[in-house]
Coordinates of C-alpha atoms in Angstrom, one line a residue:
X147 CA -0.4 24.1 -5.4
X148 CA -0.5 21.3 -2.9
X149 CA -3.5 19.5 -1.5
X150 CA -4.7 21.5 1.5
X151 CA -7.8 22.6 3.4
X152 CA -9.6 25.5 1.7
X153 CA -9.8 27.2 5.1
X154 CA -6.1 27.6 5.0
X155 CA -6.2 29.6 1.7
X156 CA -5.4 33.2 2.1
X157 CA -8.5 35.5 2.1
X158 CA -9.2 38.9 3.6
X159 CA -12.3 40.9 2.5
X160 CA -10.3 44.1 2.3
X161 CA -8.2 42.5 -0.5
X162 CA -11.1 40.6 -2.0
X163 CA -11.0 38.3 -3.9
X164 CA -7.2 37.9 -4.0
X165 CA -5.2 35.8 -3.9
X166 CA -6.7 33.5 -6.6
X167 CA -5.3 30.1 -7.6
X168 CA -2.7 30.1 -10.4
X169 CA -3.5 26.6 -11.7
X170 CA -6.6 24.3 -12.1
X171 CA -8.0 22.9 -8.9
X172 CA -11.0 21.1 -7.4
X173 CA -12.6 22.8 -4.5
X174 CA -14.5 20.7 -1.9
X175 CA -16.1 21.4 1.4
X176 CA -13.0 20.2 3.4
X177 CA -10.2 19.7 0.8
X178 CA -8.6 21.6 -2.0
X179 CA -7.0 19.4 -4.7
X180 CA -4.6 20.4 -7.5
X181 CA -5.9 19.4 -11.0
X182 CA -3.4 18.5 -13.7
X183 CA -4.9 19.8 -16.9
X184 CA -3.1 21.6 -19.7
X185 CA -4.4 20.7 -23.2
X186 CA -1.6 21.2 -25.8
X187 CA -3.8 21.9 -28.8
X188 CA -5.1 25.3 -29.8
X189 CA -7.9 23.9 -32.0
X190 CA -11.4 24.9 -31.0
X191 CA -13.2 22.5 -28.7
X192 CA -16.9 21.9 -28.1
X193 CA -17.9 21.4 -24.5
X194 CA -18.6 17.7 -25.1
X195 CA -15.0 17.4 -26.4
X196 CA -13.7 19.4 -23.4
X197 CA -15.6 17.2 -21.0
X198 CA -14.0 14.1 -22.5
X199 CA -10.5 15.6 -22.2
X200 CA -11.1 17.0 -18.7
X201 CA -12.5 13.7 -17.5
X202 CA -9.0 12.2 -17.9
X203 CA -7.2 15.1 -16.1
X204 CA -5.3 13.8 -13.1
X205 CA -6.3 14.7 -9.5
X206 CA -5.0 12.9 -6.4
X207 CA -3.6 10.1 -8.6
X208 CA -6.7 9.3 -10.6
X209 CA -8.8 10.6 -13.5
X210 CA -11.2 13.4 -12.7
X211 CA -14.4 11.5 -13.5
X212 CA -13.1 8.5 -11.5
X213 CA -12.3 10.9 -8.7
X214 CA -15.8 12.3 -8.8
X215 CA -17.6 8.9 -9.0
X216 CA -15.5 7.6 -6.1
X217 CA -16.8 10.4 -3.9
X218 CA -20.4 10.1 -5.1
X219 CA -20.2 13.5 -6.9
X220 CA -21.9 14.2 -10.2
X221 CA -19.6 13.6 -13.3
X222 CA -18.8 16.3 -15.9
X223 CA -21.7 15.1 -18.0
X224 CA -24.1 16.5 -15.3
X225 CA -22.3 19.8 -14.9
X226 CA -22.5 23.2 -16.7
X227 CA -19.7 25.7 -17.2
X228 CA -19.8 28.9 -15.2
X229 CA -17.3 31.8 -15.0
X230 CA -16.1 32.6 -11.5
X231 CA -15.0 36.2 -11.8
X232 CA -14.4 37.2 -8.2
X233 CA -15.2 35.9 -4.7
X234 CA -16.4 32.5 -6.0
X235 CA -13.0 31.8 -7.5
X236 CA -11.3 32.1 -4.1
X237 CA -11.2 28.5 -2.5
X238 CA -11.7 29.9 1.0
X239 CA -14.9 31.6 0.0
X240 CA -16.2 28.9 -2.4
X241 CA -15.7 26.1 0.2
X242 CA -17.7 28.1 2.8
X243 CA -20.8 27.6 0.6
X244 CA -20.7 23.8 1.2
X245 CA -21.6 23.0 -2.4
X246 CA -19.6 19.8 -2.8
X247 CA -16.8 19.1 -5.3
X248 CA -16.3 21.7 -8.1
X249 CA -13.6 21.5 -10.7
X250 CA -12.1 24.8 -11.8
X251 CA -9.7 25.5 -14.7
X252 CA -7.9 28.7 -16.0
X253 CA -9.3 30.5 -19.0
X254 CA -8.5 33.6 -21.0
X255 CA -11.1 36.3 -21.8
X256 CA -10.8 38.2 -25.0
X257 CA -12.6 41.5 -25.7
X258 CA -14.2 41.2 -22.2
X259 CA -12.9 42.4 -18.9
X260 CA -13.6 41.9 -15.2
X261 CA -14.9 45.0 -13.6
X262 CA -16.7 46.0 -10.4
X263 CA -20.5 46.0 -10.0
X264 CA -21.7 49.3 -8.7
X265 CA -23.0 47.7 -5.5
X266 CA -21.8 46.9 -2.0
X267 CA -22.0 43.6 0.0
X268 CA -21.7 44.3 3.7
X269 CA -22.0 40.8 5.0
X270 CA -18.3 40.1 5.5
X271 CA -16.9 43.5 6.3
X272 CA -17.9 47.1 6.9
X273 CA -18.6 49.0 4.7
X274 CA -18.5 46.0 2.4
X275 CA -17.0 44.4 -0.7
X276 CA -17.6 45.0 -4.3
X277 CA -18.4 41.9 -6.4
X278 CA -17.0 41.5 -9.9
X279 CA -19.0 41.3 -13.2
X280 CA -18.2 41.2 -16.9
X281 CA -18.2 44.0 -19.5
X282 CA -17.1 44.3 -23.2
X283 CA -13.6 45.8 -23.8
X284 CA -12.2 46.0 -27.3
X285 CA -8.7 44.5 -27.6
X286 CA -8.5 43.4 -24.0
X287 CA -7.5 40.1 -22.5
X288 CA -7.1 38.6 -19.0
X289 CA -7.1 35.4 -17.0
X290 CA -10.1 34.2 -15.0
X291 CA -11.6 30.9 -13.8
X292 CA -14.1 28.5 -15.4
X293 CA -15.9 26.1 -13.0
X294 CA -18.0 23.0 -13.8
X295 CA -21.0 22.9 -11.5
X296 CA -24.4 21.3 -11.3
X297 CA -27.5 23.4 -11.7
X298 CA -28.3 23.2 -8.0
X299 CA -24.7 24.3 -7.2
X300 CA -25.0 27.2 -9.6
X301 CA -28.4 28.2 -8.1
X302 CA -26.7 28.3 -4.6
X303 CA -23.9 30.5 -6.0
X304 CA -26.4 33.0 -7.3
X305 CA -28.4 32.8 -4.1
X306 CA -25.2 33.6 -2.1
X307 CA -24.5 36.6 -4.3
X308 CA -28.0 37.8 -3.6
X309 CA -27.6 37.2 0.2
X310 CA -30.0 34.3 -0.1
X311 CA -32.9 36.6 -1.0
X312 CA -34.6 37.5 -4.2
X313 CA -32.0 39.9 -5.6
X314 CA -30.4 41.6 -8.6
X315 CA -27.8 39.0 -9.5
X316 CA -28.9 36.6 -12.2
X317 CA -27.2 34.0 -14.5
X318 CA -26.9 34.8 -18.2
X319 CA -24.9 33.6 -21.2
X320 CA -22.7 36.1 -23.1
X321 CA -23.2 36.6 -26.8
X322 CA -19.9 38.4 -27.4
X323 CA -16.2 38.1 -26.6
X324 CA -14.0 35.0 -26.8
X325 CA -13.0 32.3 -24.2
X326 CA -9.9 30.1 -24.4
X327 CA -8.4 27.6 -22.1
X328 CA -5.2 29.2 -20.8
X329 CA -2.1 27.1 -19.9
X330 CA 0.1 30.1 -19.0
X331 CA -0.9 30.9 -15.4
X332 CA 1.4 33.9 -15.5
X333 CA -0.2 35.5 -18.5
X334 CA 0.0 39.3 -17.9
X335 CA -3.0 41.5 -18.8
X336 CA -2.4 44.6 -20.9
X337 CA -0.8 47.5 -19.0
X338 CA -2.9 50.6 -18.1
X339 CA -0.9 52.7 -20.5
X340 CA -2.3 50.6 -23.4
X341 CA -5.8 51.8 -22.9
X342 CA -7.0 54.5 -25.3
X343 CA -10.0 56.8 -24.6
X344 CA -11.5 59.1 -27.3
X345 CA -14.2 60.5 -25.1
X346 CA -16.7 57.9 -26.2
X347 CA -15.0 54.6 -26.6
X348 CA -12.2 52.8 -24.8
X349 CA -9.9 50.4 -26.7
X350 CA -6.7 48.5 -25.9
X351 CA -3.7 48.8 -28.2
X352 CA -1.4 46.2 -26.6
X353 CA -0.3 43.2 -28.6
X354 CA -1.8 40.0 -27.2
X355 CA 0.3 36.9 -26.7
X356 CA -0.7 34.0 -28.9
X357 CA -3.2 31.4 -27.6
X358 CA -1.9 28.6 -25.5
X359 CA -5.0 26.5 -25.4
X360 CA -8.2 25.8 -27.4
X361 CA -11.1 28.2 -27.9
X362 CA -14.5 27.4 -26.3
X363 CA -18.0 28.5 -27.2
X364 CA -18.6 31.4 -24.8
X365 CA -22.4 31.4 -25.6
X366 CA -22.6 28.1 -23.7
X367 CA -21.1 29.6 -20.5
X368 CA -23.0 31.0 -17.6
X369 CA -21.9 34.2 -15.9
X370 CA -23.6 36.1 -13.0
X371 CA -24.5 39.8 -13.8
X372 CA -26.0 42.5 -11.6
X373 CA -29.2 43.6 -13.3
X374 CA -29.9 46.7 -11.2
X375 CA -26.5 48.5 -11.2
X376 CA -24.6 46.8 -14.0
X377 CA -21.0 48.0 -13.4
X378 CA -19.3 51.1 -12.1
X379 CA -19.1 54.0 -14.7
X380 CA -15.9 56.0 -14.3
X381 CA -17.0 58.9 -16.5
X382 CA -17.6 56.6 -19.4
X383 CA -14.6 54.4 -18.7
X384 CA -14.3 51.0 -17.0
X385 CA -12.4 50.2 -13.8
X386 CA -10.6 47.0 -14.5
X387 CA -10.0 44.7 -11.5
X388 CA -6.4 43.9 -12.6
X389 CA -5.5 47.6 -12.4
X390 CA -7.5 48.7 -9.4
X391 CA -7.8 46.6 -6.3
X392 CA -10.8 46.3 -4.0
X393 CA -9.6 48.9 -1.4
X394 CA -8.4 51.4 -3.9
X395 CA -11.7 51.1 -5.8
X396 CA -13.8 51.7 -2.7
X397 CA -11.7 54.6 -1.4
X398 CA -11.1 56.5 -4.7
X399 CA -13.9 55.6 -7.0
X400 CA -17.1 54.2 -5.5
X401 CA -19.9 56.7 -5.2
X402 CA -17.9 59.2 -7.2
X403 CA -19.4 58.1 -10.5
X404 CA -22.5 56.5 -11.7
X405 CA -23.4 53.0 -13.0
X406 CA -23.6 51.5 -16.5
X407 CA -26.7 49.5 -17.3
X408 CA -25.9 45.8 -17.8
X409 CA -27.7 46.0 -21.2
X410 CA -25.1 48.5 -22.3
X411 CA -22.0 46.6 -21.2
X412 CA -22.8 43.0 -22.3
X413 CA -24.8 41.3 -25.0
X414 CA -26.4 38.1 -23.9
X415 CA -27.9 35.1 -25.7

């Protein structure tokens, strides 16, 4: 990735939220910066330890904290980790919110998957796009993005998901699954054929590649969930975003099933 304007990043609502960045980056209102960060240890890190390491990551020829200070932006000590599962991880969309500088790194989810909320956002296209949420999935893994944002920035992200009204999206902290920093930007998710369904439970039998980065405490991480419709229920099974794209989901699945309650798909702190 090269330094560029976020408005030049590819984005079409029909293909939402793809394409997503393959490497860590910093998203600003007018510029997108590549972030050089790839910790070589697989030992677990606290978020205080992660902040110290990330503060030294190189961006535009200087350390991240120096970069933030030079631009009058809050340092990592004043930021919280939040998972960006869909639209908000696309630099084009994130920059449109005018939130200021936000560092984003690549992470791996374990025993959790990205799936579609059973709702429709018609602001950008008709009939609308389906935002992405989180659900438990035994044996599963996949890549996603972890941002470091201030509390006001996070509040504005949630407000945007709720169309700037009092809505059904709210921030929570997961109490299950595992989160690791991921250095392999090409890490493939399990194939569809590896999913097993016994009529009640769905599991993944694929062999997961070994970790490439340290584990983080997922109970300290914020994730937006949809409290009214949870996620789409495909006759008991989940629709994983890595297997079914936005257009295919809307055309072939949406309104042909029901919804799972958020309490049934994710335990929270």
